[in-house]
mmCIF file with all atom_site columns, C-alpha atoms in Angstrom:
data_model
loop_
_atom_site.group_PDB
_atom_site.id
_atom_site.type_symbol
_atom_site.label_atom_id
_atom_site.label_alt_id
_atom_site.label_comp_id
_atom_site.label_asym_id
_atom_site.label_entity_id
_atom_site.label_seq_id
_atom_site.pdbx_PDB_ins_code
_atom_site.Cartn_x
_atom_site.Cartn_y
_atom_site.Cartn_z
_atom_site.occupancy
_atom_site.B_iso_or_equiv
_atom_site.pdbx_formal_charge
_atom_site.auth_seq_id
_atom_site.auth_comp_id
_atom_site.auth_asym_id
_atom_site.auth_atom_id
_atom_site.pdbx_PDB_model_num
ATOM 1   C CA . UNK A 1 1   ? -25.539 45.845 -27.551 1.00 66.00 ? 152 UNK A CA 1
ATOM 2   C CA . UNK A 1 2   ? -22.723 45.165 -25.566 1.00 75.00 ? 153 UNK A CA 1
ATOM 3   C CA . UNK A 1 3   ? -20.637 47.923 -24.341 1.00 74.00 ? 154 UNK A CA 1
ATOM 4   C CA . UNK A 1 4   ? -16.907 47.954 -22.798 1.00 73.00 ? 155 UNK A CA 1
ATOM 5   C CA . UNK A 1 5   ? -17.213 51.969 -21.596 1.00 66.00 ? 156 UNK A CA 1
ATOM 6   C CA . UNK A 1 6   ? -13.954 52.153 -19.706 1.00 69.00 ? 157 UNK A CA 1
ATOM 7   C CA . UNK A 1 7   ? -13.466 55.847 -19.139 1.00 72.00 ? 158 UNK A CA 1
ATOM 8   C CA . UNK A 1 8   ? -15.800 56.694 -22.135 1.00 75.00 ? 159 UNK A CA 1
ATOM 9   C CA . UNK A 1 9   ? -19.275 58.075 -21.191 1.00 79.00 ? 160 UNK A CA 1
ATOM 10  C CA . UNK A 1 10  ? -22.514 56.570 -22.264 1.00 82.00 ? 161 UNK A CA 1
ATOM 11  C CA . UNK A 1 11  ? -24.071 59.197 -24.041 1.00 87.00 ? 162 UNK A CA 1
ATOM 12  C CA . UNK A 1 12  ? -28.036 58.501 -23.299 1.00 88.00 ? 163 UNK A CA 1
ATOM 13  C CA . UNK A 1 13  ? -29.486 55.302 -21.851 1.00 86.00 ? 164 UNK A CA 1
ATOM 14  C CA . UNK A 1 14  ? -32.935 54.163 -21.079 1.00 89.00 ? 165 UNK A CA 1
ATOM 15  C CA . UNK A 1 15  ? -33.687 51.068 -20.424 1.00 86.00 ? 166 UNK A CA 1
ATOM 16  C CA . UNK A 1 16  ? -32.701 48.823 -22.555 1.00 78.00 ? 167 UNK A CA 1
ATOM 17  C CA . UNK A 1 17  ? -31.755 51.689 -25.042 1.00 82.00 ? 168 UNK A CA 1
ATOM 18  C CA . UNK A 1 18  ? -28.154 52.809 -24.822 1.00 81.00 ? 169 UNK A CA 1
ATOM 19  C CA . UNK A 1 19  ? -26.195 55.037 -27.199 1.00 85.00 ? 170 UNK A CA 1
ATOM 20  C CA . UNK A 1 20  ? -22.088 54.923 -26.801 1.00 84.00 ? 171 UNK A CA 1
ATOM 21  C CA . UNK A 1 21  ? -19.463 56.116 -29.109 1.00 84.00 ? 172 UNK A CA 1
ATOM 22  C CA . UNK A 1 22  ? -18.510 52.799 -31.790 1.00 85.00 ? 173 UNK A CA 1
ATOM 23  C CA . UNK A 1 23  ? -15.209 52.698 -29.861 1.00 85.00 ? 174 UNK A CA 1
ATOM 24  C CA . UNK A 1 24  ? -17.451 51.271 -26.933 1.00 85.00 ? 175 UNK A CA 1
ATOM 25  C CA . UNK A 1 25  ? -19.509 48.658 -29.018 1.00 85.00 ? 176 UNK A CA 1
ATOM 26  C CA . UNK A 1 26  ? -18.094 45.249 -28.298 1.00 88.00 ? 177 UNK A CA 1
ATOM 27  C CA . UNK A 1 27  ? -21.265 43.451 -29.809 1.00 90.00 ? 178 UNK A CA 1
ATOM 28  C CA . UNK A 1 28  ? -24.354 44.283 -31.807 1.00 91.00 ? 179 UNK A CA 1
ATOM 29  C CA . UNK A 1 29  ? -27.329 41.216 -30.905 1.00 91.00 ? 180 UNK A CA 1
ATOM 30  C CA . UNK A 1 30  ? -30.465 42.450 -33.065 1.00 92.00 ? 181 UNK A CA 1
ATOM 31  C CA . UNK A 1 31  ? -33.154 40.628 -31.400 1.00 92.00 ? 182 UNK A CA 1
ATOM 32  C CA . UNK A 1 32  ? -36.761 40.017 -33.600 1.00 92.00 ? 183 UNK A CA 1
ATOM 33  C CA . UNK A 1 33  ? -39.608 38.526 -32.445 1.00 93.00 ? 184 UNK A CA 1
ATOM 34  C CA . UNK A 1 34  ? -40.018 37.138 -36.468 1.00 90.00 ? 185 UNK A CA 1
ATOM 35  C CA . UNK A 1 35  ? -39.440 38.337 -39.858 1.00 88.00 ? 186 UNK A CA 1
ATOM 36  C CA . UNK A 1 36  ? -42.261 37.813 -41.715 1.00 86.00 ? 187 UNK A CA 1
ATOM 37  C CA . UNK A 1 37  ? -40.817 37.544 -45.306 1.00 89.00 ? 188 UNK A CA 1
ATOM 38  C CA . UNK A 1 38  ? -37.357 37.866 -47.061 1.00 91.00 ? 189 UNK A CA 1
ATOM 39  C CA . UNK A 1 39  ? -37.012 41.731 -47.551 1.00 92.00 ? 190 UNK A CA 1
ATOM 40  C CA . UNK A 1 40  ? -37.865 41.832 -43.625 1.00 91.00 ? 191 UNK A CA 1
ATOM 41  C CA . UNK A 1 41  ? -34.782 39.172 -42.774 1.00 92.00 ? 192 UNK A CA 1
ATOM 42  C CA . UNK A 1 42  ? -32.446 41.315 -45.414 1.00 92.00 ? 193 UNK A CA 1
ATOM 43  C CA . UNK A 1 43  ? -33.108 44.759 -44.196 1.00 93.00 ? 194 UNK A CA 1
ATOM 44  C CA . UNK A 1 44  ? -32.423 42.981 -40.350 1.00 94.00 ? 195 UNK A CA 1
ATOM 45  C CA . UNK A 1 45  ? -29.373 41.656 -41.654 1.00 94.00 ? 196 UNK A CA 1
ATOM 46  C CA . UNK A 1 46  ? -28.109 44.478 -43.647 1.00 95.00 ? 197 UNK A CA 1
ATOM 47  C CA . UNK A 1 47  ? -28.830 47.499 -40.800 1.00 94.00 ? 198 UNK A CA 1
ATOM 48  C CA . UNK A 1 48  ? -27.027 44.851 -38.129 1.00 94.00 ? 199 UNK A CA 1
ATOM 49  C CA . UNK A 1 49  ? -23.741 44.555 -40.980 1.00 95.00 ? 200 UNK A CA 1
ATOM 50  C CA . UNK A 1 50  ? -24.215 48.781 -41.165 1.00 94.00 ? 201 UNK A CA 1
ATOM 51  C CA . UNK A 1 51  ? -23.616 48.955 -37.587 1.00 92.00 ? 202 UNK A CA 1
ATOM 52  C CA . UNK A 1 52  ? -20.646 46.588 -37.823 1.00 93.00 ? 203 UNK A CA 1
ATOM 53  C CA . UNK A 1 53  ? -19.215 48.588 -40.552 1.00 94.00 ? 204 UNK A CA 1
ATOM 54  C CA . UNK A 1 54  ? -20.030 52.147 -38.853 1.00 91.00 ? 205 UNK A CA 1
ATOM 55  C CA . UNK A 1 55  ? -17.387 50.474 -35.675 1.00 90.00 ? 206 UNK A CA 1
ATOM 56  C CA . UNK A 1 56  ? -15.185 49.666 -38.508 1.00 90.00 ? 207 UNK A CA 1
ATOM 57  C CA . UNK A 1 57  ? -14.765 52.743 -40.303 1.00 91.00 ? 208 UNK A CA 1
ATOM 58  C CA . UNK A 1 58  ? -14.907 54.913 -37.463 1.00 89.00 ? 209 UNK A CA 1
ATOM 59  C CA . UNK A 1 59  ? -12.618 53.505 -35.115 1.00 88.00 ? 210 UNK A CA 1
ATOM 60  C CA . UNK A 1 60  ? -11.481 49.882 -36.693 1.00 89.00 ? 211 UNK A CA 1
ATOM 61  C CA . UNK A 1 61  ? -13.577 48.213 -34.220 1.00 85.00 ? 212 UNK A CA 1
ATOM 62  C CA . UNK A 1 62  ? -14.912 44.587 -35.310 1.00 88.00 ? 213 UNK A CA 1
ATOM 63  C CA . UNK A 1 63  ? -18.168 43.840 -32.826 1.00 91.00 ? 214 UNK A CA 1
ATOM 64  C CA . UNK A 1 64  ? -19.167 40.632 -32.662 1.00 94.00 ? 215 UNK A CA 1
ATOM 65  C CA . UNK A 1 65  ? -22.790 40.639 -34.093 1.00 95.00 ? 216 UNK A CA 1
ATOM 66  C CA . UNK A 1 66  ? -26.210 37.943 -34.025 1.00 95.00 ? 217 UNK A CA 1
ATOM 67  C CA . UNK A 1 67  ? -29.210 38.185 -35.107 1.00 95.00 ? 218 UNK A CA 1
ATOM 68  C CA . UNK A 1 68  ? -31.832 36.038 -32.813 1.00 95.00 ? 219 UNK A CA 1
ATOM 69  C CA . UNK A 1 69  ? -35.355 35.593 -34.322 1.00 93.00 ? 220 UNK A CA 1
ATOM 70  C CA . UNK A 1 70  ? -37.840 33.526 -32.067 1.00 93.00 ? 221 UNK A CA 1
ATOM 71  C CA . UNK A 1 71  ? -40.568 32.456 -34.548 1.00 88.00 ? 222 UNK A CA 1
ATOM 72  C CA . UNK A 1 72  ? -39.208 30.971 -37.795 1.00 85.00 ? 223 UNK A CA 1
ATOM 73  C CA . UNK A 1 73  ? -41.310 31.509 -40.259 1.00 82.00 ? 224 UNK A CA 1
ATOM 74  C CA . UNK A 1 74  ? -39.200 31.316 -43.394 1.00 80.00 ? 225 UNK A CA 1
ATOM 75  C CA . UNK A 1 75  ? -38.564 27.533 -43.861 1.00 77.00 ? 226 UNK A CA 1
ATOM 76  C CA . UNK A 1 76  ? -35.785 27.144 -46.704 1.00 78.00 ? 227 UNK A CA 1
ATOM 77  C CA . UNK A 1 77  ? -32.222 27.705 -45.136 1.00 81.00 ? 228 UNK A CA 1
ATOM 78  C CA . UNK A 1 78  ? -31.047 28.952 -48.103 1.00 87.00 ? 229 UNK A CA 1
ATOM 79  C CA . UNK A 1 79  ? -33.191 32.417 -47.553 1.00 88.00 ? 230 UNK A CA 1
ATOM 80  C CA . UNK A 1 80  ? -30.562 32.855 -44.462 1.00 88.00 ? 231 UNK A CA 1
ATOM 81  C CA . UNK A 1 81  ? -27.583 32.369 -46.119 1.00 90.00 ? 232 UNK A CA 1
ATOM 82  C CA . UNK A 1 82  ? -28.288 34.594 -48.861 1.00 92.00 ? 233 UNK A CA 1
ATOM 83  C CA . UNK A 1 83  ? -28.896 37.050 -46.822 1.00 92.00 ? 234 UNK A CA 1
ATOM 84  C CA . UNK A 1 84  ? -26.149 37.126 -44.972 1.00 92.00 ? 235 UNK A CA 1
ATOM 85  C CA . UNK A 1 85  ? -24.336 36.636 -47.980 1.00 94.00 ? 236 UNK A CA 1
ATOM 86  C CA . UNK A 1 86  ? -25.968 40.076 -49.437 1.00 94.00 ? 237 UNK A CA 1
ATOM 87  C CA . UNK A 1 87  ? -25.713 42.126 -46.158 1.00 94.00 ? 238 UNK A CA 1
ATOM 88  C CA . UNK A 1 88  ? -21.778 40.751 -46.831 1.00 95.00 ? 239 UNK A CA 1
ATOM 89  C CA . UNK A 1 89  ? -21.508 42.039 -50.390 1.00 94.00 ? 240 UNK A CA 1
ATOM 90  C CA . UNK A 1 90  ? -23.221 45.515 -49.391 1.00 92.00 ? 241 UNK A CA 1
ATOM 91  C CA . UNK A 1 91  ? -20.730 46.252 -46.099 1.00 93.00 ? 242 UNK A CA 1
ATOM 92  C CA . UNK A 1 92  ? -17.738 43.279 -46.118 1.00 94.00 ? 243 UNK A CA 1
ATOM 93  C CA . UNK A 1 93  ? -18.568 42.947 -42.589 1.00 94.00 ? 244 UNK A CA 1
ATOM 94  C CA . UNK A 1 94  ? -19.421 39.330 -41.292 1.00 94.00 ? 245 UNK A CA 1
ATOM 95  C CA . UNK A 1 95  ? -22.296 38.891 -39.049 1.00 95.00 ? 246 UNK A CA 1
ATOM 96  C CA . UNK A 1 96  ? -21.140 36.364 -37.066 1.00 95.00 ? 247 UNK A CA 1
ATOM 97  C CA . UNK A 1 97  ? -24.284 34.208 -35.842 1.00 94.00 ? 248 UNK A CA 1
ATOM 98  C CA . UNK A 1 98  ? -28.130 33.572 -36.970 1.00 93.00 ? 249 UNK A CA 1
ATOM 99  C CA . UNK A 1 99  ? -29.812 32.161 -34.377 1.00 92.00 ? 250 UNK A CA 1
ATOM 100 C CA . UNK A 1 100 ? -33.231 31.343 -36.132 1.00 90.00 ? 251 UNK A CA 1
ATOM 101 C CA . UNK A 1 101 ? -36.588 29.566 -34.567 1.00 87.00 ? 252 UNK A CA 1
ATOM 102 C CA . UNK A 1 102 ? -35.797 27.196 -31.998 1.00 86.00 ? 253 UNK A CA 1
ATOM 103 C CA . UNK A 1 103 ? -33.973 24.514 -34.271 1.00 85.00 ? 254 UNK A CA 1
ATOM 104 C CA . UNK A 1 104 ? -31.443 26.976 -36.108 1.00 84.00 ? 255 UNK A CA 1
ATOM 105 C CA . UNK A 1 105 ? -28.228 28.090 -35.188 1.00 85.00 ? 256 UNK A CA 1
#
């Protein structure tokens, strides 16, 4: 996560762990080491749209959010796009890159 704080507190941070209020989140990178099968990639795709949506909603924040997944192990393209096509449908919030293996962007 990226964070523009300002004069707003970070509530807890460790590490690489940080909680802020969604008026703070300027963008959402959910990094994977792989996703094994489809329901892994959808439930990546749909909790980084949630967050998205929670900024929304809460303070009418749009984040910038991407998805990075080093090993690509699901090999038809058209697995991505319907996913981010569903995570879409279930929170009309755009996730706004897929960067997937080393040859997919």
């Amino acid at each position: 996560m990226i964070a523009n704080n300002g004069n707003k507190p970070t509530l807890f941070r460790d590490g690489d762990l940080m909680f802020v209020t969604p008026d703070c989140v300027k963008a959402v990178i959910e990094v994977k080491t792989a996703l094994r099968d489809r329901a892994a990639l959808d439930e990546a795709m749909t909790k980084l749209a949630q967050v998205g949506q929670l900024c929304r909603d809460c303070v009418q924040a749009t984040p910038w959010l991407g998805l990075f997944v080093y090993e690509r192990n699901l090999q038809d393209d058209d697995v991505l796009l319907n996913s981010v096509e569903q995570a879409y449908t279930t929170t009309n919030v755009p996730i706004n890159c897929i960067a997937y293996g080393k040859d997919r962007f």
